[in-house]
Coordinates of C-alpha atoms in Angstrom, one line a residue:
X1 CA 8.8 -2.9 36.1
X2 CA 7.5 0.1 37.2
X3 CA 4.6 0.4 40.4
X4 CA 1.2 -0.2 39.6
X5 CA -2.0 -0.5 42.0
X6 CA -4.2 -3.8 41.1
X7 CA -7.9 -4.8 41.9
X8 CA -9.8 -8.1 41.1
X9 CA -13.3 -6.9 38.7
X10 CA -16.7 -9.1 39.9
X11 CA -18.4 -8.6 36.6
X12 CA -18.1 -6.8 33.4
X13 CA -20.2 -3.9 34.4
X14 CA -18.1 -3.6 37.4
X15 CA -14.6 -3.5 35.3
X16 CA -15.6 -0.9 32.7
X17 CA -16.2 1.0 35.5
X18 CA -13.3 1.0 37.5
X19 CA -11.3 1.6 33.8
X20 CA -13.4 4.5 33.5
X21 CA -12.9 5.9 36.9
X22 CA -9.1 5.8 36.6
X23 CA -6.5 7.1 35.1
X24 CA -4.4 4.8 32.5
X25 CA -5.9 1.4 33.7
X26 CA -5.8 -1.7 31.5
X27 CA -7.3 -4.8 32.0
X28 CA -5.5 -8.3 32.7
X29 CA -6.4 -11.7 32.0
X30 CA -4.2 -14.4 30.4
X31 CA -1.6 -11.6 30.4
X32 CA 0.6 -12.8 27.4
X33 CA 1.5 -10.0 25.8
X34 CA 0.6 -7.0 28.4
X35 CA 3.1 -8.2 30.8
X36 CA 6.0 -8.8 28.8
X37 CA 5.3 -5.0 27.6
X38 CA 5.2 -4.0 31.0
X39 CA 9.1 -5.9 31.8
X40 CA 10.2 -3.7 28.9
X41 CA 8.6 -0.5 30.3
X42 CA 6.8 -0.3 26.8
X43 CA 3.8 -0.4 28.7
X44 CA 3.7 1.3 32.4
X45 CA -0.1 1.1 33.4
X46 CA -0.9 2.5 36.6
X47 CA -3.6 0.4 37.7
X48 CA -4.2 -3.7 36.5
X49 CA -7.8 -4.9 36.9
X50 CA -7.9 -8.7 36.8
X51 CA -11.3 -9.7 34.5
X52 CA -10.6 -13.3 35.0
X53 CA -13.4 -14.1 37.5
X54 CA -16.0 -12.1 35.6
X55 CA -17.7 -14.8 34.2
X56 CA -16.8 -14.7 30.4
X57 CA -15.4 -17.9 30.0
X58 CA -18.1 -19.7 27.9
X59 CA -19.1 -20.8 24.3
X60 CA -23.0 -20.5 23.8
X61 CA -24.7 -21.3 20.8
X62 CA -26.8 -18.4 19.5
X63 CA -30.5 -18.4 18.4
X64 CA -29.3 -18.2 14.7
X65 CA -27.3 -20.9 14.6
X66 CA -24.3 -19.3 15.5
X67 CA -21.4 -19.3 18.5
X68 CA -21.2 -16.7 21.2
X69 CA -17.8 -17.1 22.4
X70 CA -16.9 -15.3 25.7
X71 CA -14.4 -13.3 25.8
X72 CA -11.8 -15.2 28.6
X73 CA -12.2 -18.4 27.1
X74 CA -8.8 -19.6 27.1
X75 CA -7.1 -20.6 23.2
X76 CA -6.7 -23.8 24.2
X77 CA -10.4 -24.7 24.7
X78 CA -12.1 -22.3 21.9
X79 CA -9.8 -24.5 19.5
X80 CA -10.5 -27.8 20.6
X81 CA -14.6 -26.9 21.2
X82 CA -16.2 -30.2 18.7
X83 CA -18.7 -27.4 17.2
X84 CA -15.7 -25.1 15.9
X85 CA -13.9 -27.7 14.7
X86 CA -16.6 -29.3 13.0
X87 CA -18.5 -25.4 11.9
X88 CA -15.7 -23.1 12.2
X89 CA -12.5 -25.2 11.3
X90 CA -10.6 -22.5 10.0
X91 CA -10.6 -20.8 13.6
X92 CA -9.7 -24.0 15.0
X93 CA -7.0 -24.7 12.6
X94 CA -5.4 -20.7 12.7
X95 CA -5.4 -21.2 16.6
X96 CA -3.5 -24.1 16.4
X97 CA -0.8 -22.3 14.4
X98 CA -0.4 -19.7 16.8
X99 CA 1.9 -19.4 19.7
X100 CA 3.0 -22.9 21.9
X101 CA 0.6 -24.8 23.9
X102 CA 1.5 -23.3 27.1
X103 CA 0.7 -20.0 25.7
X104 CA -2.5 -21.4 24.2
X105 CA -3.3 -22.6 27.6
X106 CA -3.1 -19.3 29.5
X107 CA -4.1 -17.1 26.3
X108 CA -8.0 -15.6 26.4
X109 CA -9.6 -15.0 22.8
X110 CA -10.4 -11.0 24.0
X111 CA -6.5 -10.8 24.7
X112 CA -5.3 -12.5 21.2
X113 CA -7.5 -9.9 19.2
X114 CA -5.6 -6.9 21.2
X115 CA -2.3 -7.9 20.8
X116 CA -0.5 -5.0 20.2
X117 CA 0.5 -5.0 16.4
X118 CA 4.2 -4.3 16.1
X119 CA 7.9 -5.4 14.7
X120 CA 11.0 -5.3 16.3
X121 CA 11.6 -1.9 16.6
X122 CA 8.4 -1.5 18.6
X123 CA 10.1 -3.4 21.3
X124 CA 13.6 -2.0 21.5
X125 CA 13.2 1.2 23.1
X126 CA 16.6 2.6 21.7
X127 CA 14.9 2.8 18.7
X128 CA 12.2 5.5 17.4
X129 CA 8.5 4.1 17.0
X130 CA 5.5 5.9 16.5
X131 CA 3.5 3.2 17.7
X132 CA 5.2 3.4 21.3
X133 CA 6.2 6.9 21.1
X134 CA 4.0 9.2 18.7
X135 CA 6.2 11.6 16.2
X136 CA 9.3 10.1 17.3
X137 CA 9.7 8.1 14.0
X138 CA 9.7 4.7 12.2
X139 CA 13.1 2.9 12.6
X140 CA 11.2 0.3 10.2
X141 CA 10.8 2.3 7.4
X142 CA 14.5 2.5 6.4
X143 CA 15.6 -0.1 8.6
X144 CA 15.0 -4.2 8.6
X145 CA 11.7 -4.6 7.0
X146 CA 11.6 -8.2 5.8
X147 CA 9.0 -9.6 8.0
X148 CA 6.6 -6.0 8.0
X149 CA 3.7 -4.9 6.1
X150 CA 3.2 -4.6 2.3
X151 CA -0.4 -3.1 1.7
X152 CA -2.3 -0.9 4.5
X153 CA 0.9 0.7 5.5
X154 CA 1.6 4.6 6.5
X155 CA 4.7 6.4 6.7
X156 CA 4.1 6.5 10.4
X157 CA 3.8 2.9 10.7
X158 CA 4.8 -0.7 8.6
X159 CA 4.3 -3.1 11.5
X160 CA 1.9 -5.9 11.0
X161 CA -0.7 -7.9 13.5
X162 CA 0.6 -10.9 14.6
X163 CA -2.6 -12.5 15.8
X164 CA -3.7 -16.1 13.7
X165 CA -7.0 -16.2 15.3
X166 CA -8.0 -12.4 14.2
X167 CA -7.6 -13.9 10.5
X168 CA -9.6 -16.3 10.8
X169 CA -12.3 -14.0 12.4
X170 CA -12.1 -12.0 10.1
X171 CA -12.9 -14.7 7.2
X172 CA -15.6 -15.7 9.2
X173 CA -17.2 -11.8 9.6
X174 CA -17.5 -12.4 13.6
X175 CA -18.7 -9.3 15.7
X176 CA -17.2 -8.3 18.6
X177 CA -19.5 -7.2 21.6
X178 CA -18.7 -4.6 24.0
X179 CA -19.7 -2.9 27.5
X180 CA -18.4 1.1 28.1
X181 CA -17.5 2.2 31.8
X182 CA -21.3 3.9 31.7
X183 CA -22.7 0.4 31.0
X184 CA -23.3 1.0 27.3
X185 CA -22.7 -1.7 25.1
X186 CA -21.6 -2.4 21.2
X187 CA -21.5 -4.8 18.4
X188 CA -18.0 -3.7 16.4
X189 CA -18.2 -5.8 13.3
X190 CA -14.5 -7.7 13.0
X191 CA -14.1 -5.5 9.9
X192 CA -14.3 -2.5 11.4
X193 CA -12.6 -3.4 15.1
X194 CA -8.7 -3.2 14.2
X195 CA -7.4 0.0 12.4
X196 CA -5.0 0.9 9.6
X197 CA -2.1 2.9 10.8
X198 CA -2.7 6.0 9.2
X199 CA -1.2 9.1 11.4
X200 CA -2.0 7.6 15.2
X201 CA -0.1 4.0 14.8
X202 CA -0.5 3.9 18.3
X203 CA -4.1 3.2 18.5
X204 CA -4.5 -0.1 17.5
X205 CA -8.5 -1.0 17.1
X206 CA -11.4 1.1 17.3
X207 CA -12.0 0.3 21.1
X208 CA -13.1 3.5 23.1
X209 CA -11.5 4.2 26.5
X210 CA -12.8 1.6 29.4
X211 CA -14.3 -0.7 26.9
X212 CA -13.9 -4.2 27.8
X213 CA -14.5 -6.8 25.4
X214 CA -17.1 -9.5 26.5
X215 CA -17.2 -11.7 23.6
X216 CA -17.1 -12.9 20.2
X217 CA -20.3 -13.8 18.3
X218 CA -19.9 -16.3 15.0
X219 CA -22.7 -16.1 12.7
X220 CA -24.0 -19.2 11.4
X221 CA -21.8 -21.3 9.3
X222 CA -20.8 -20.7 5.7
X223 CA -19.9 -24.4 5.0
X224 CA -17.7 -25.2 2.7
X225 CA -13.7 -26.8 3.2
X226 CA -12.0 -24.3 5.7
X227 CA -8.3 -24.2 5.4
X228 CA -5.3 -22.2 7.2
X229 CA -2.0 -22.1 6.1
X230 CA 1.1 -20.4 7.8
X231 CA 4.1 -19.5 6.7
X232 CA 7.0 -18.5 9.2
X233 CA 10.7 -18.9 9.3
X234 CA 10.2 -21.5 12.1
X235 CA 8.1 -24.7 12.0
X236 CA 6.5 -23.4 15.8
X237 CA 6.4 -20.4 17.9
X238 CA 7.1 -17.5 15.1
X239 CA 4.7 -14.7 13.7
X240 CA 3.4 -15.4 10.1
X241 CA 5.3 -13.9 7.0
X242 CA 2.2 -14.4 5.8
X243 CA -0.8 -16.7 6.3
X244 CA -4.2 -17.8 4.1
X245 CA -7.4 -18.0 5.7
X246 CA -10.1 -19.8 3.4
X247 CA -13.2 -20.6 3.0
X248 CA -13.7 -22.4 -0.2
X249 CA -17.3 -23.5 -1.7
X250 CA -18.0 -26.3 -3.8
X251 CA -18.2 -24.0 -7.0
X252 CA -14.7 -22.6 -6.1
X253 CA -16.5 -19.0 -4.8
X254 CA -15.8 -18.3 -1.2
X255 CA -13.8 -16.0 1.1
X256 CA -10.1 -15.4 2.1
X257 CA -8.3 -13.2 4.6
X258 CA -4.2 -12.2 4.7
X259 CA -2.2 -12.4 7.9
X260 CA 0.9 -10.8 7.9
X261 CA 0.7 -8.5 5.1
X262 CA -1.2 -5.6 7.0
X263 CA -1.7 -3.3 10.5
X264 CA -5.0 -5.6 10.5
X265 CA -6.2 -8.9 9.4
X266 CA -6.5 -8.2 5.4
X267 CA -9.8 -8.7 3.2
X268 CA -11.0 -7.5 0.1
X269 CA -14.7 -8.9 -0.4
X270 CA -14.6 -7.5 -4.3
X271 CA -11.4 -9.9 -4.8
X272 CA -13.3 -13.4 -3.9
X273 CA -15.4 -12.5 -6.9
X274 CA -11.9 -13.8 -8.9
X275 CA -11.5 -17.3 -6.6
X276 CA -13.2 -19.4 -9.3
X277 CA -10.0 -18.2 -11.6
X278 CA -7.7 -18.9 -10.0
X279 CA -4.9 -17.6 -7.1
X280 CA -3.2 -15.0 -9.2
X281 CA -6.7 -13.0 -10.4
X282 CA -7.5 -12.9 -6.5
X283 CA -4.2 -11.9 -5.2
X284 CA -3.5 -9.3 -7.6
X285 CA -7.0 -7.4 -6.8
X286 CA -6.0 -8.8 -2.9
X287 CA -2.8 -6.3 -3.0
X288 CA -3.7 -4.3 -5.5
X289 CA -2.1 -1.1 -3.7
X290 CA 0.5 -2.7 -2.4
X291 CA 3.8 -0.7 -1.5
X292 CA 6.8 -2.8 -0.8
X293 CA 10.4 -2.4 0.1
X294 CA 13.3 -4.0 -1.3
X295 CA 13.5 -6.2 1.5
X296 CA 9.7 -7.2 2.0
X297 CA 8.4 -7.6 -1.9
X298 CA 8.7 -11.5 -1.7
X299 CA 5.4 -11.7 0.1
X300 CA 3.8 -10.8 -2.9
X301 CA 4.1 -13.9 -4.9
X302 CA 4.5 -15.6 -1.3
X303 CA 1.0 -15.2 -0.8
X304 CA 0.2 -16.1 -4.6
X305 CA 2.0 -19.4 -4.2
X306 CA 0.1 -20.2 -0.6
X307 CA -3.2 -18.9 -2.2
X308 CA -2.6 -21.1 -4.6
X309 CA -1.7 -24.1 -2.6
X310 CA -4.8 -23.3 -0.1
X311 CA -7.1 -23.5 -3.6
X312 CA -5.4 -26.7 -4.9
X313 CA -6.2 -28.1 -1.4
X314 CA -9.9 -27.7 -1.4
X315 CA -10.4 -29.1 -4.3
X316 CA -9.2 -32.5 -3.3

């Protein structure tokens, strides 16, 4: 691990600021992911600043009915808090997939939505990886592809998110709220926060420089049965080949997201118009463009099948 200064941030306000005031910062929390990146020299920041005592560690209900969900509250708690597992199940249900419960413990939810997205060739710096190192190449492409992305792809970049929770956000249209180094804040709609790879696979989300995330705001609840399924080559502790995030209505309408297909969490609002047909009408407008490899193509009637499963489920 290579030298880096470190400070402890007394508010928000006050970490955006030190981000903005030097050079290649990046903020720590839970530390699950930026830390083993940092033992692999994939990441080499020069300065940490530690947001855990900055007071973002709360779930507020909202004047609309909604949760605001701070943005260092730990997994563990946003998944076992009684109003998302009785509003916002499919959350509660997708964080309960994800990781081990030691990891779930330390976890925050700003951290799980800025996991790096990547695939093993991300982390084995022998290998060439746009992502880690732009123009170099993507080992992916021609190499071992079974568990990468099928739709949403570039041909800088096949790697897919790993994060269960940002499915789940993203079937429930949260927002993610921002402050800027010069105290300037956003609302980045979930839809719009994590990117396609495009020709800069190495920018993961939309997030500016210095922007720390300060929470995530649900909108009031959509009802209906709320369902996640995950499938993985392990029963615990694996990334998704894919996964189903569902909201299902009573009149079989309703919403679904894609993990593990994608760069991003992946929705198409025009394909829920086909949920009262069935899984195949949805999934073949879902993937419509996708673009697999030889390897790979099996997550296309994967996700069918689970689709399929997920619909079966809610009704009964």
């Amino acid at each position: 691990m290579k030298p880096f200064t470190y400070e402890r941030a007394k508010s928000p306000a006050e970490a955006a600021a030190a981000a903005a005031r030097t050079p290649n910062a990046k903020f720590v929390a839970g530390g699950t992911n930026l830390l083993d990146l940092m033992k692999l020299q994939i990441e080499a920041p020069q300065h940490l600043i530690d947001v855990n005592n900055i007071g973002l560690d709360k779930i507020e209900e909202t004047p609309d009915g909604g949760l605001r969900v701070g943005a260092l509250v730990r997994n563990t708690d946003l998944a076992a808090d009684q109003r998302v597992r009785r509003d916002y199940a499919v959350l509660s249900r997708a964080l309960l997939a994800g990781a081990n419960c030691q990891l779930r413990n330390q976890a925050t939810t700003a951290g799980n939505l800025l996991q790096r997205t990547r695939c093993p060739y991300f982390y084995d710096t022998n290998q060439p990886c746009n992502k880690r190192s732009p123009g170099s190449g993507c080992g992916a492409l021609q190499g071992y592809n079974r568990q990468l992305a099928v739709v949403g792809a570039s041909d800088a970049c096949i790697a897919t998110h790993p994060s269960d929770m940002a499915v789940a956000m993203r079937v429930l249209d949260a927002t993610v709220e921002t402050v800027s180094g010069d105290g300037a804040t956003r609302s980045i709609p979930i839809a719009d926060f994590h990117r396609l790879p495009g020709d800069r696979p190495q920018d993961d989300t939309t997030l500016r420089a210095a922007e720390l995330i300060t929470a995530v705001t649900l909108p009031k609840p959509a009802g209906g049965t709320h369902l996640y399924r995950k499938v993985r080559d392990r029963a615990s502790f694996a990334f998704a080949l894919i996964s189903v995030a569902a909201i299902v209505q009573r009149d079989g309408s309703g919403r679904v997201a894609l993990g593990g297909v994608a760069h991003k969490p992946w929705r198409n609002e025009a394909a829920e118009a086909e949920m009262p047909r069935g899984a195949q009408a949805v999934t073949r407008k879902l993937l419509a463009e996708a673009r697999t490899t030889e390897q790979n193509a099996f997550k296309l009637p994967l996700v069918e099948r689970t689709l399929g499963s997920v619909l079966a489920e809610a009704k009964g």
